[in-house]
Amino acid sequence: MTRPGTTKNLRARRCVAAGAAALILGAAGTGTAYADDIPGGTTKPPTEEPSGGGADKNGNLSAGVSSIKLSYPSGGDGGGKQGNLAPIDPNWEPPACWYEPAFTSAELKKFVDTDGGGDVGIHESWFGKELWTDHYRDGKPADNFDLHKPTNSSADGYKDYNEGKDGRFWRGVAPDSSDPKSWDCGRIMFWVPDGEIPDDPNAPTPEMLAEYAYDKVKVPDTEVELKPEAKSTVNLPTWVWLDKGTFKEVKVRAELPNTPLWAETTAKPKSLHLEPGTPDAETFPASGECEINDDGSIGTPYTKGKSKQDPPCGIKYLRATNGKPYQLKASVTWEISWEGSQGTGDDLPDGTFETTQDMNVQEIQSINR
């Protein structure tokens, strides 16, 4: 696609804008999308919105959502405090953009040939029908069109929106249009027969859906259980554990409607890392990395009579707090894997989720527990 500053004729610019303005209709059923016309003859792809697209109360278009459908076969049910994972690999990031099905031929024809989209909140004054439909309706060629040629190549248009043919017009989607990589999905809408995936580097794949699902994984808040609770004693260990009932695997399934593509991304708790919040402390084990137990729990709850034992997972503070609590950081590492359509599957980078808790430490050398 063309970057800002490149000169193209007005009709080509309007055609590109129209392509990025594709609606998600029919099975997609999630709202509308558009991209601002950028000087120089191109547009960024629509930006995904998690809360849904559509027209606002003034009839203006918002950015459209992806049609990818998410479900949570396990975990991620919204119970309690939750948050997104931070990938351990600083270079890993979810897909910047991709293409997905939008209009059928009948839907595009209806959108253009009735009232310019007024039934879905688009006024004809936004994109006059005579300005951007030539290559979809009358078979006239359009730039940035042919998937089998270099970017900005020209291809013959479609006669009567390919009416009577089985397939859909596809559009680009970008979660964050400020990401320069989102420009990679700037082609205008193009036709793909049913059952086929377009020949483009940014065509959807099971792995792309798995990476998309990774970004949607919600894990429980990492607030560890302590004994004694939120108040430790100098030179006596504080036992730390996480209950297996809270920290169970989370699975997110992503499906792309009108394609055979799907993927399930699974996050499993792997270990707990403790940072006492002061150098005047010891961790158990010394690395501060508490491995997950066979039953899915982390650490061991304190029981009476273990006050002088070293816990399998815990902290010993060597200096008392003085009016200001230490900030105990607890982060759970989650192991990420995926499986998808066509027998695909692999691992993705581990992710972490961290919380901070206040820890007060008192200057008492012994305590009855």
mmCIF file of C-alpha atoms in Angstrom:
data_model
loop_
_atom_site.group_PDB
_atom_site.id
_atom_site.type_symbol
_atom_site.label_atom_id
_atom_site.label_comp_id
_atom_site.label_asym_id
_atom_site.label_seq_id
_atom_site.Cartn_x
_atom_site.Cartn_y
_atom_site.Cartn_z
ATOM 1 C CA MET A 1 0.000 0.000 0.000
ATOM 2 C CA THR A 2 1.029 3.607 -0.417
ATOM 3 C CA ARG A 3 2.466 5.655 2.444
ATOM 4 C CA PRO A 4 1.524 9.305 3.027
ATOM 5 C CA GLY A 5 3.089 11.641 0.514
ATOM 6 C CA THR A 6 2.513 9.494 -2.570
ATOM 7 C CA THR A 7 0.441 11.101 -5.315
ATOM 8 C CA LYS A 8 -2.479 9.203 -6.776
ATOM 9 C CA ASN A 9 -5.586 10.301 -8.603
ATOM 10 C CA LEU A 10 -8.675 11.304 -6.658
ATOM 11 C CA ARG A 11 -10.794 8.371 -7.791
ATOM 12 C CA ALA A 12 -8.205 5.818 -6.658
ATOM 13 C CA ARG A 13 -7.957 7.560 -3.292
ATOM 14 C CA ARG A 14 -11.716 7.426 -2.837
ATOM 15 C CA CYS A 15 -11.792 3.775 -3.865
ATOM 16 C CA VAL A 16 -9.220 2.919 -1.228
ATOM 17 C CA ALA A 17 -11.219 4.796 1.380
ATOM 18 C CA ALA A 18 -14.304 2.882 0.396
ATOM 19 C CA GLY A 19 -12.495 -0.427 0.664
ATOM 20 C CA ALA A 20 -11.440 0.344 4.190
ATOM 21 C CA ALA A 21 -15.013 1.404 4.896
ATOM 22 C CA ALA A 22 -16.344 -2.144 4.515
ATOM 23 C CA LEU A 23 -19.152 -3.174 6.846
ATOM 24 C CA ILE A 24 -19.235 -6.351 8.881
ATOM 25 C CA LEU A 25 -22.660 -7.730 8.052
ATOM 26 C CA GLY A 26 -24.441 -11.059 7.991
ATOM 27 C CA ALA A 27 -22.630 -13.725 10.009
ATOM 28 C CA ALA A 28 -20.084 -11.209 11.218
ATOM 29 C CA GLY A 29 -22.848 -9.119 12.752
ATOM 30 C CA THR A 30 -20.709 -6.783 14.816
ATOM 31 C CA GLY A 31 -21.099 -3.267 13.436
ATOM 32 C CA THR A 32 -19.436 -0.864 11.021
ATOM 33 C CA ALA A 33 -15.958 0.288 10.204
ATOM 34 C CA TYR A 34 -14.260 3.099 8.378
ATOM 35 C CA ALA A 35 -10.841 4.622 7.966
ATOM 36 C CA ASP A 36 -10.068 8.324 7.560
ATOM 37 C CA ASP A 37 -8.963 9.377 4.098
ATOM 38 C CA ILE A 38 -5.288 10.255 4.452
ATOM 39 C CA PRO A 39 -3.626 12.742 2.074
ATOM 40 C CA GLY A 40 -1.501 10.876 -0.416
ATOM 41 C CA GLY A 41 -4.001 8.319 -1.571
ATOM 42 C CA THR A 42 -4.369 5.624 1.057
ATOM 43 C CA THR A 43 -6.062 4.774 4.301
ATOM 44 C CA LYS A 44 -5.234 2.814 7.380
ATOM 45 C CA PRO A 45 -7.335 -0.286 7.998
ATOM 46 C CA PRO A 46 -10.240 -0.096 10.443
ATOM 47 C CA THR A 47 -9.335 -0.178 14.115
ATOM 48 C CA GLU A 48 -10.780 -2.870 16.303
ATOM 49 C CA GLU A 49 -12.891 -1.819 19.290
ATOM 50 C CA PRO A 50 -13.593 -4.373 22.011
ATOM 51 C CA SER A 51 -16.934 -2.793 22.882
ATOM 52 C CA GLY A 52 -18.362 -2.901 19.360
ATOM 53 C CA GLY A 53 -18.638 -0.529 16.437
ATOM 54 C CA GLY A 54 -21.534 1.190 14.719
ATOM 55 C CA ALA A 55 -22.840 4.724 14.395
ATOM 56 C CA ASP A 56 -22.995 7.115 17.329
ATOM 57 C CA LYS A 57 -26.032 9.242 18.209
ATOM 58 C CA ASN A 58 -25.005 11.766 15.543
ATOM 59 C CA GLY A 59 -24.748 9.129 12.835
ATOM 60 C CA ASN A 60 -20.953 9.258 12.727
ATOM 61 C CA LEU A 61 -19.082 6.019 12.134
ATOM 62 C CA SER A 62 -16.927 4.449 14.792
ATOM 63 C CA ALA A 63 -14.133 2.012 14.119
ATOM 64 C CA GLY A 64 -15.428 -1.498 13.524
ATOM 65 C CA VAL A 65 -14.730 -4.562 15.567
ATOM 66 C CA SER A 66 -13.228 -7.704 14.218
ATOM 67 C CA SER A 67 -15.657 -10.487 13.465
ATOM 68 C CA ILE A 68 -13.463 -13.002 15.334
ATOM 69 C CA LYS A 69 -15.624 -14.822 17.882
ATOM 70 C CA LEU A 70 -14.169 -15.510 21.315
ATOM 71 C CA SER A 71 -15.297 -18.049 23.889
ATOM 72 C CA TYR A 72 -13.830 -19.327 27.151
ATOM 73 C CA PRO A 73 -14.038 -23.129 27.447
ATOM 74 C CA SER A 74 -12.329 -22.871 30.846
ATOM 75 C CA GLY A 75 -11.485 -19.963 33.135
ATOM 76 C CA GLY A 76 -11.882 -16.335 32.108
ATOM 77 C CA ASP A 77 -15.437 -16.284 33.400
ATOM 78 C CA GLY A 78 -15.097 -12.812 34.879
ATOM 79 C CA GLY A 79 -15.238 -13.970 38.502
ATOM 80 C CA GLY A 80 -13.071 -11.881 40.828
ATOM 81 C CA LYS A 81 -10.279 -9.539 39.821
ATOM 82 C CA GLN A 82 -8.595 -10.409 36.543
ATOM 83 C CA GLY A 83 -6.029 -8.980 34.178
ATOM 84 C CA ASN A 84 -4.141 -9.523 30.928
ATOM 85 C CA LEU A 85 -0.853 -11.360 30.717
ATOM 86 C CA ALA A 86 2.426 -9.581 29.983
ATOM 87 C CA PRO A 87 4.567 -11.736 27.649
ATOM 88 C CA ILE A 88 7.986 -12.545 29.081
ATOM 89 C CA ASP A 89 9.532 -12.128 25.634
ATOM 90 C CA PRO A 90 9.713 -8.331 25.174
ATOM 91 C CA ASN A 91 9.804 -8.754 21.394
ATOM 92 C CA TRP A 92 6.576 -10.721 21.175
ATOM 93 C CA GLU A 93 3.391 -8.899 20.251
ATOM 94 C CA PRO A 94 -0.062 -9.900 18.978
ATOM 95 C CA PRO A 95 -0.814 -9.520 15.254
ATOM 96 C CA ALA A 96 -0.882 -5.905 14.115
ATOM 97 C CA CYS A 97 -3.478 -6.507 11.398
ATOM 98 C CA TRP A 98 -5.133 -9.147 9.271
ATOM 99 C CA TYR A 99 -7.792 -9.620 6.603
ATOM 100 C CA GLU A 100 -11.188 -11.174 7.251
ATOM 101 C CA PRO A 101 -14.521 -11.736 5.443
ATOM 102 C CA ALA A 102 -16.976 -8.832 5.369
ATOM 103 C CA PHE A 103 -19.625 -8.427 2.624
ATOM 104 C CA THR A 104 -21.339 -11.061 0.550
ATOM 105 C CA SER A 105 -22.080 -9.859 -2.974
ATOM 106 C CA ALA A 106 -25.741 -9.324 -2.077
ATOM 107 C CA GLU A 107 -24.858 -7.356 1.051
ATOM 108 C CA LEU A 108 -22.500 -5.048 -0.811
ATOM 109 C CA LYS A 109 -25.029 -4.535 -3.595
ATOM 110 C CA LYS A 110 -27.758 -3.694 -1.088
ATOM 111 C CA PHE A 111 -25.467 -1.351 0.809
ATOM 112 C CA VAL A 112 -24.617 0.638 -2.303
ATOM 113 C CA ASP A 113 -27.737 0.395 -4.457
ATOM 114 C CA THR A 114 -30.398 1.168 -1.851
ATOM 115 C CA ASP A 115 -29.634 4.278 0.176
ATOM 116 C CA GLY A 116 -25.856 4.278 0.485
ATOM 117 C CA GLY A 117 -25.953 2.530 3.816
ATOM 118 C CA GLY A 118 -28.501 4.703 5.597
ATOM 119 C CA ASP A 119 -30.103 1.605 7.111
ATOM 120 C CA VAL A 120 -26.889 0.956 9.004
ATOM 121 C CA GLY A 121 -26.079 4.523 9.976
ATOM 122 C CA ILE A 122 -24.037 5.706 6.979
ATOM 123 C CA HIS A 123 -25.185 8.787 5.102
ATOM 124 C CA GLU A 124 -24.664 9.005 1.372
ATOM 125 C CA SER A 125 -22.791 12.267 1.873
ATOM 126 C CA TRP A 126 -19.918 10.318 3.475
ATOM 127 C CA PHE A 127 -19.125 8.199 0.433
ATOM 128 C CA GLY A 128 -21.263 9.144 -2.565
ATOM 129 C CA LYS A 129 -22.123 5.996 -4.478
ATOM 130 C CA GLU A 130 -20.809 7.413 -7.737
ATOM 131 C CA LEU A 131 -17.385 8.044 -6.170
ATOM 132 C CA TRP A 132 -16.256 4.618 -5.006
ATOM 133 C CA THR A 133 -18.320 1.772 -6.437
ATOM 134 C CA ASP A 134 -17.132 1.627 -10.045
ATOM 135 C CA HIS A 135 -14.802 -1.310 -9.648
ATOM 136 C CA TYR A 136 -17.294 -3.291 -7.551
ATOM 137 C CA ARG A 137 -20.287 -2.603 -9.785
ATOM 138 C CA ASP A 138 -19.108 -1.889 -13.332
ATOM 139 C CA GLY A 139 -15.965 -4.004 -13.649
ATOM 140 C CA LYS A 140 -13.618 -1.037 -13.825
ATOM 141 C CA PRO A 141 -10.063 -1.711 -12.611
ATOM 142 C CA ALA A 142 -8.822 -0.455 -9.260
ATOM 143 C CA ASP A 143 -5.374 0.047 -7.780
ATOM 144 C CA ASN A 144 -4.059 -1.905 -4.770
ATOM 145 C CA PHE A 145 -6.309 -4.746 -5.768
ATOM 146 C CA ASP A 146 -4.631 -7.807 -7.264
ATOM 147 C CA LEU A 147 -3.507 -10.178 -4.500
ATOM 148 C CA HIS A 148 -1.225 -12.031 -6.882
ATOM 149 C CA LYS A 149 0.720 -8.927 -7.888
ATOM 150 C CA PRO A 150 2.904 -6.448 -5.980
ATOM 151 C CA THR A 151 1.256 -3.870 -3.749
ATOM 152 C CA ASN A 152 -0.575 -1.100 -5.614
ATOM 153 C CA SER A 153 -1.050 -3.313 -8.653
ATOM 154 C CA SER A 154 -4.213 -2.947 -10.677
ATOM 155 C CA ALA A 155 -6.798 -5.625 -11.448
ATOM 156 C CA ASP A 156 -10.082 -5.858 -13.306
ATOM 157 C CA GLY A 157 -13.073 -4.926 -11.200
ATOM 158 C CA TYR A 158 -16.205 -6.899 -10.439
ATOM 159 C CA LYS A 159 -19.384 -6.912 -12.484
ATOM 160 C CA ASP A 160 -22.458 -6.238 -10.359
ATOM 161 C CA TYR A 161 -20.582 -6.954 -7.109
ATOM 162 C CA ASN A 162 -20.004 -10.591 -8.174
ATOM 163 C CA GLU A 163 -23.708 -11.214 -7.624
ATOM 164 C CA GLY A 164 -24.592 -14.886 -7.891
ATOM 165 C CA LYS A 165 -21.130 -16.051 -6.927
ATOM 166 C CA ASP A 166 -20.326 -17.815 -3.671
ATOM 167 C CA GLY A 167 -17.812 -15.855 -1.649
ATOM 168 C CA ARG A 168 -17.227 -12.662 0.276
ATOM 169 C CA PHE A 169 -15.421 -9.384 0.004
ATOM 170 C CA TRP A 170 -12.632 -9.240 2.597
ATOM 171 C CA ARG A 171 -11.308 -6.176 4.445
ATOM 172 C CA GLY A 172 -8.363 -5.319 6.691
ATOM 173 C CA VAL A 173 -8.664 -5.030 10.475
ATOM 174 C CA ALA A 174 -6.120 -3.565 12.914
ATOM 175 C CA PRO A 175 -6.435 -3.539 16.723
ATOM 176 C CA ASP A 176 -4.285 -0.388 16.865
ATOM 177 C CA SER A 177 -4.208 1.776 13.753
ATOM 178 C CA SER A 178 -1.403 3.891 15.262
ATOM 179 C CA ASP A 179 0.894 0.870 14.904
ATOM 180 C CA PRO A 180 2.933 1.380 11.703
ATOM 181 C CA LYS A 181 2.560 -2.340 10.948
ATOM 182 C CA SER A 182 -1.195 -1.851 10.560
ATOM 183 C CA TRP A 183 -0.395 -0.295 7.185
ATOM 184 C CA ASP A 184 0.409 -3.798 5.952
ATOM 185 C CA CYS A 185 -3.338 -4.492 5.695
ATOM 186 C CA GLY A 186 -4.309 -1.494 3.589
ATOM 187 C CA ARG A 187 -5.678 -3.207 0.497
ATOM 188 C CA ILE A 188 -9.139 -2.197 -0.603
ATOM 189 C CA MET A 189 -11.861 -4.838 -0.274
ATOM 190 C CA PHE A 190 -11.221 -7.881 -2.442
ATOM 191 C CA TRP A 191 -13.208 -10.958 -3.373
ATOM 192 C CA VAL A 192 -12.431 -14.437 -2.010
ATOM 193 C CA PRO A 193 -14.467 -17.520 -3.044
ATOM 194 C CA ASP A 194 -16.063 -19.542 -0.258
ATOM 195 C CA GLY A 195 -13.734 -22.043 1.348
ATOM 196 C CA GLU A 196 -10.567 -20.242 0.262
ATOM 197 C CA ILE A 197 -8.068 -18.138 2.181
ATOM 198 C CA PRO A 198 -6.517 -15.193 0.284
ATOM 199 C CA ASP A 199 -2.963 -15.383 -0.945
ATOM 200 C CA ASP A 200 -1.559 -12.556 1.167
ATOM 201 C CA PRO A 201 1.077 -12.423 3.952
ATOM 202 C CA ASN A 202 -1.583 -10.990 6.284
ATOM 203 C CA ALA A 203 -4.236 -13.570 5.568
ATOM 204 C CA PRO A 204 -5.591 -15.173 8.751
ATOM 205 C CA THR A 205 -4.076 -18.437 10.003
ATOM 206 C CA PRO A 206 -4.721 -20.631 13.043
ATOM 207 C CA GLU A 207 -1.527 -19.269 14.604
ATOM 208 C CA MET A 208 -2.718 -15.676 14.075
ATOM 209 C CA LEU A 209 -5.981 -16.535 15.825
ATOM 210 C CA ALA A 210 -4.010 -18.152 18.657
ATOM 211 C CA GLU A 211 -1.945 -14.990 19.060
ATOM 212 C CA TYR A 212 -5.099 -12.891 18.979
ATOM 213 C CA ALA A 213 -6.591 -15.106 21.700
ATOM 214 C CA TYR A 214 -3.399 -14.751 23.788
ATOM 215 C CA ASP A 215 -4.031 -11.027 23.967
ATOM 216 C CA LYS A 216 -7.546 -11.757 25.305
ATOM 217 C CA VAL A 217 -6.522 -14.200 28.058
ATOM 218 C CA LYS A 218 -7.713 -13.034 31.478
ATOM 219 C CA VAL A 219 -6.013 -14.538 34.530
ATOM 220 C CA PRO A 220 -6.930 -14.154 38.200
ATOM 221 C CA ASP A 221 -5.383 -11.523 40.426
ATOM 222 C CA THR A 222 -2.128 -12.773 41.988
ATOM 223 C CA GLU A 223 -2.924 -11.973 45.607
ATOM 224 C CA VAL A 224 -1.147 -14.651 47.592
ATOM 225 C CA GLU A 225 -2.302 -16.052 50.931
ATOM 226 C CA LEU A 226 0.029 -15.399 53.863
ATOM 227 C CA LYS A 227 0.547 -16.660 57.381
ATOM 228 C CA PRO A 228 0.646 -14.487 59.377
ATOM 229 C CA GLU A 229 -1.700 -12.343 57.301
ATOM 230 C CA ALA A 230 -0.160 -9.078 56.044
ATOM 231 C CA LYS A 231 2.079 -8.821 59.140
ATOM 232 C CA SER A 232 5.347 -10.669 59.414
ATOM 233 C CA THR A 233 7.864 -10.896 62.252
ATOM 234 C CA VAL A 234 11.586 -10.251 61.974
ATOM 235 C CA ASN A 235 13.567 -13.504 61.524
ATOM 236 C CA LEU A 236 10.446 -15.698 61.405
ATOM 237 C CA PRO A 237 9.342 -16.964 57.993
ATOM 238 C CA THR A 238 6.066 -15.968 56.387
ATOM 239 C CA TRP A 239 4.435 -18.861 54.561
ATOM 240 C CA VAL A 240 3.043 -18.113 51.096
ATOM 241 C CA TRP A 241 0.697 -20.199 48.966
ATOM 242 C CA LEU A 242 -1.876 -20.057 46.182
ATOM 243 C CA ASP A 243 -4.917 -22.294 46.177
ATOM 244 C CA LYS A 244 -5.308 -24.724 43.283
ATOM 245 C CA GLY A 245 -8.993 -23.817 42.977
ATOM 246 C CA THR A 246 -8.128 -20.228 42.040
ATOM 247 C CA PHE A 247 -5.164 -20.811 39.769
ATOM 248 C CA LYS A 248 -6.434 -23.226 37.157
ATOM 249 C CA GLU A 249 -5.855 -23.172 33.439
ATOM 250 C CA VAL A 250 -7.536 -20.566 31.259
ATOM 251 C CA LYS A 251 -8.507 -21.442 27.702
ATOM 252 C CA VAL A 252 -9.614 -18.947 25.043
ATOM 253 C CA ARG A 253 -11.062 -20.098 21.715
ATOM 254 C CA ALA A 254 -10.983 -17.809 18.677
ATOM 255 C CA GLU A 255 -12.997 -18.582 15.533
ATOM 256 C CA LEU A 256 -13.151 -16.574 12.322
ATOM 257 C CA PRO A 257 -16.699 -16.790 10.884
ATOM 258 C CA ASN A 258 -17.112 -17.795 7.242
ATOM 259 C CA THR A 259 -13.764 -19.582 7.289
ATOM 260 C CA PRO A 260 -12.716 -22.992 8.647
ATOM 261 C CA LEU A 261 -10.121 -21.336 10.888
ATOM 262 C CA TRP A 262 -10.059 -21.613 14.688
ATOM 263 C CA ALA A 263 -7.543 -21.817 17.504
ATOM 264 C CA GLU A 264 -7.594 -22.419 21.259
ATOM 265 C CA THR A 265 -4.954 -20.753 23.410
ATOM 266 C CA THR A 266 -4.366 -22.282 26.843
ATOM 267 C CA ALA A 267 -2.616 -20.622 29.794
ATOM 268 C CA LYS A 268 -1.480 -22.887 32.650
ATOM 269 C CA PRO A 269 0.037 -21.577 35.899
ATOM 270 C CA LYS A 270 3.685 -22.575 36.069
ATOM 271 C CA SER A 271 5.350 -20.852 38.993
ATOM 272 C CA LEU A 272 5.143 -17.986 41.491
ATOM 273 C CA HIS A 273 7.934 -15.440 41.855
ATOM 274 C CA LEU A 274 8.302 -13.408 45.059
ATOM 275 C CA GLU A 275 10.057 -10.078 45.491
ATOM 276 C CA PRO A 276 10.004 -9.008 49.181
ATOM 277 C CA GLY A 277 10.213 -5.280 48.467
ATOM 278 C CA THR A 278 13.450 -4.863 50.450
ATOM 279 C CA PRO A 279 17.000 -6.264 50.255
ATOM 280 C CA ASP A 280 16.741 -7.055 53.980
ATOM 281 C CA ALA A 281 14.897 -10.299 53.367
ATOM 282 C CA GLU A 282 15.357 -13.922 52.358
ATOM 283 C CA THR A 283 13.089 -15.896 50.055
ATOM 284 C CA PHE A 284 12.262 -19.590 50.044
ATOM 285 C CA PRO A 285 13.517 -20.985 47.802
ATOM 286 C CA ALA A 286 16.476 -18.622 47.487
ATOM 287 C CA SER A 287 15.583 -17.826 43.876
ATOM 288 C CA GLY A 288 12.144 -16.614 44.943
ATOM 289 C CA GLU A 289 10.669 -18.930 42.299
ATOM 290 C CA CYS A 290 8.038 -21.259 43.784
ATOM 291 C CA GLU A 291 7.154 -24.117 41.451
ATOM 292 C CA ILE A 292 3.614 -25.366 41.012
ATOM 293 C CA ASN A 293 2.706 -28.537 42.917
ATOM 294 C CA ASP A 294 1.342 -31.711 41.343
ATOM 295 C CA ASP A 295 -2.184 -30.828 42.494
ATOM 296 C CA GLY A 296 -2.032 -27.379 40.865
ATOM 297 C CA SER A 297 -1.403 -25.382 44.044
ATOM 298 C CA ILE A 298 1.679 -23.274 44.755
ATOM 299 C CA GLY A 299 3.424 -23.375 48.127
ATOM 300 C CA THR A 300 2.017 -24.985 51.281
ATOM 301 C CA PRO A 301 -0.406 -23.532 53.838
ATOM 302 C CA TYR A 302 1.044 -22.999 57.319
ATOM 303 C CA THR A 303 -0.079 -25.398 60.021
ATOM 304 C CA LYS A 304 0.476 -25.231 63.756
ATOM 305 C CA GLY A 305 3.892 -26.345 64.901
ATOM 306 C CA LYS A 306 5.804 -25.200 61.798
ATOM 307 C CA SER A 307 6.766 -21.748 63.067
ATOM 308 C CA LYS A 308 10.496 -22.528 63.036
ATOM 309 C CA GLN A 309 10.521 -24.485 59.777
ATOM 310 C CA ASP A 310 11.497 -23.015 56.454
ATOM 311 C CA PRO A 311 8.474 -22.948 54.145
ATOM 312 C CA PRO A 312 8.685 -24.384 50.606
ATOM 313 C CA CYS A 313 7.478 -20.987 49.434
ATOM 314 C CA GLY A 314 7.854 -17.911 51.615
ATOM 315 C CA ILE A 315 9.809 -14.931 52.907
ATOM 316 C CA LYS A 316 11.844 -14.100 56.007
ATOM 317 C CA TYR A 317 12.189 -10.391 56.696
ATOM 318 C CA LEU A 318 15.374 -9.343 58.511
ATOM 319 C CA ARG A 319 14.370 -5.787 59.382
ATOM 320 C CA ALA A 320 11.110 -4.346 60.674
ATOM 321 C CA THR A 321 9.098 -1.741 58.809
ATOM 322 C CA ASN A 322 9.002 1.730 60.262
ATOM 323 C CA GLY A 323 5.572 3.156 59.552
ATOM 324 C CA LYS A 324 5.729 2.321 55.842
ATOM 325 C CA PRO A 325 5.005 -1.267 54.725
ATOM 326 C CA TYR A 326 7.204 -3.189 52.339
ATOM 327 C CA GLN A 327 5.715 -3.771 48.894
ATOM 328 C CA LEU A 328 5.604 -7.529 48.354
ATOM 329 C CA LYS A 329 5.430 -8.316 44.632
ATOM 330 C CA ALA A 330 3.987 -11.660 43.610
ATOM 331 C CA SER A 331 3.927 -12.639 39.945
ATOM 332 C CA VAL A 332 2.619 -15.883 38.505
ATOM 333 C CA THR A 333 4.195 -17.199 35.311
ATOM 334 C CA TRP A 334 1.724 -18.822 32.933
ATOM 335 C CA GLU A 335 2.774 -21.351 30.319
ATOM 336 C CA ILE A 336 1.040 -20.707 26.978
ATOM 337 C CA SER A 337 0.258 -23.243 24.259
ATOM 338 C CA TRP A 338 -2.252 -23.484 21.444
ATOM 339 C CA GLU A 339 -3.905 -25.879 19.047
ATOM 340 C CA GLY A 340 -5.965 -25.055 16.004
ATOM 341 C CA SER A 341 -7.622 -26.094 12.767
ATOM 342 C CA GLN A 342 -5.753 -28.139 10.195
ATOM 343 C CA GLY A 343 -3.918 -30.026 12.964
ATOM 344 C CA THR A 344 -1.818 -27.011 13.924
ATOM 345 C CA GLY A 345 -0.443 -26.119 17.342
ATOM 346 C CA ASP A 346 2.645 -24.937 19.186
ATOM 347 C CA ASP A 347 3.841 -22.943 22.180
ATOM 348 C CA LEU A 348 3.714 -19.180 22.660
ATOM 349 C CA PRO A 349 5.911 -17.130 25.024
ATOM 350 C CA ASP A 350 5.168 -17.497 28.722
ATOM 351 C CA GLY A 351 3.206 -14.655 30.280
ATOM 352 C CA THR A 352 3.189 -13.105 33.743
ATOM 353 C CA PHE A 353 0.696 -11.289 35.915
ATOM 354 C CA GLU A 354 1.895 -9.328 38.955
ATOM 355 C CA THR A 355 0.264 -7.760 41.982
ATOM 356 C CA THR A 356 1.664 -5.834 44.956
ATOM 357 C CA GLN A 357 0.657 -6.282 48.600
ATOM 358 C CA ASP A 358 1.516 -4.292 51.717
ATOM 359 C CA MET A 359 3.700 -6.182 54.208
ATOM 360 C CA ASN A 360 4.197 -4.872 57.740
ATOM 361 C CA VAL A 361 7.035 -6.443 59.726
ATOM 362 C CA GLN A 362 7.217 -6.233 63.519
ATOM 363 C CA GLU A 363 10.277 -6.403 65.775
ATOM 364 C CA ILE A 364 9.337 -9.417 67.904
ATOM 365 C CA GLN A 365 11.675 -12.349 68.161
ATOM 366 C CA SER A 366 9.084 -15.004 68.904
ATOM 367 C CA ILE A 367 5.373 -15.441 68.455
ATOM 368 C CA ASN A 368 2.764 -18.037 69.338
ATOM 369 C CA ARG A 369 0.990 -19.312 66.293
#
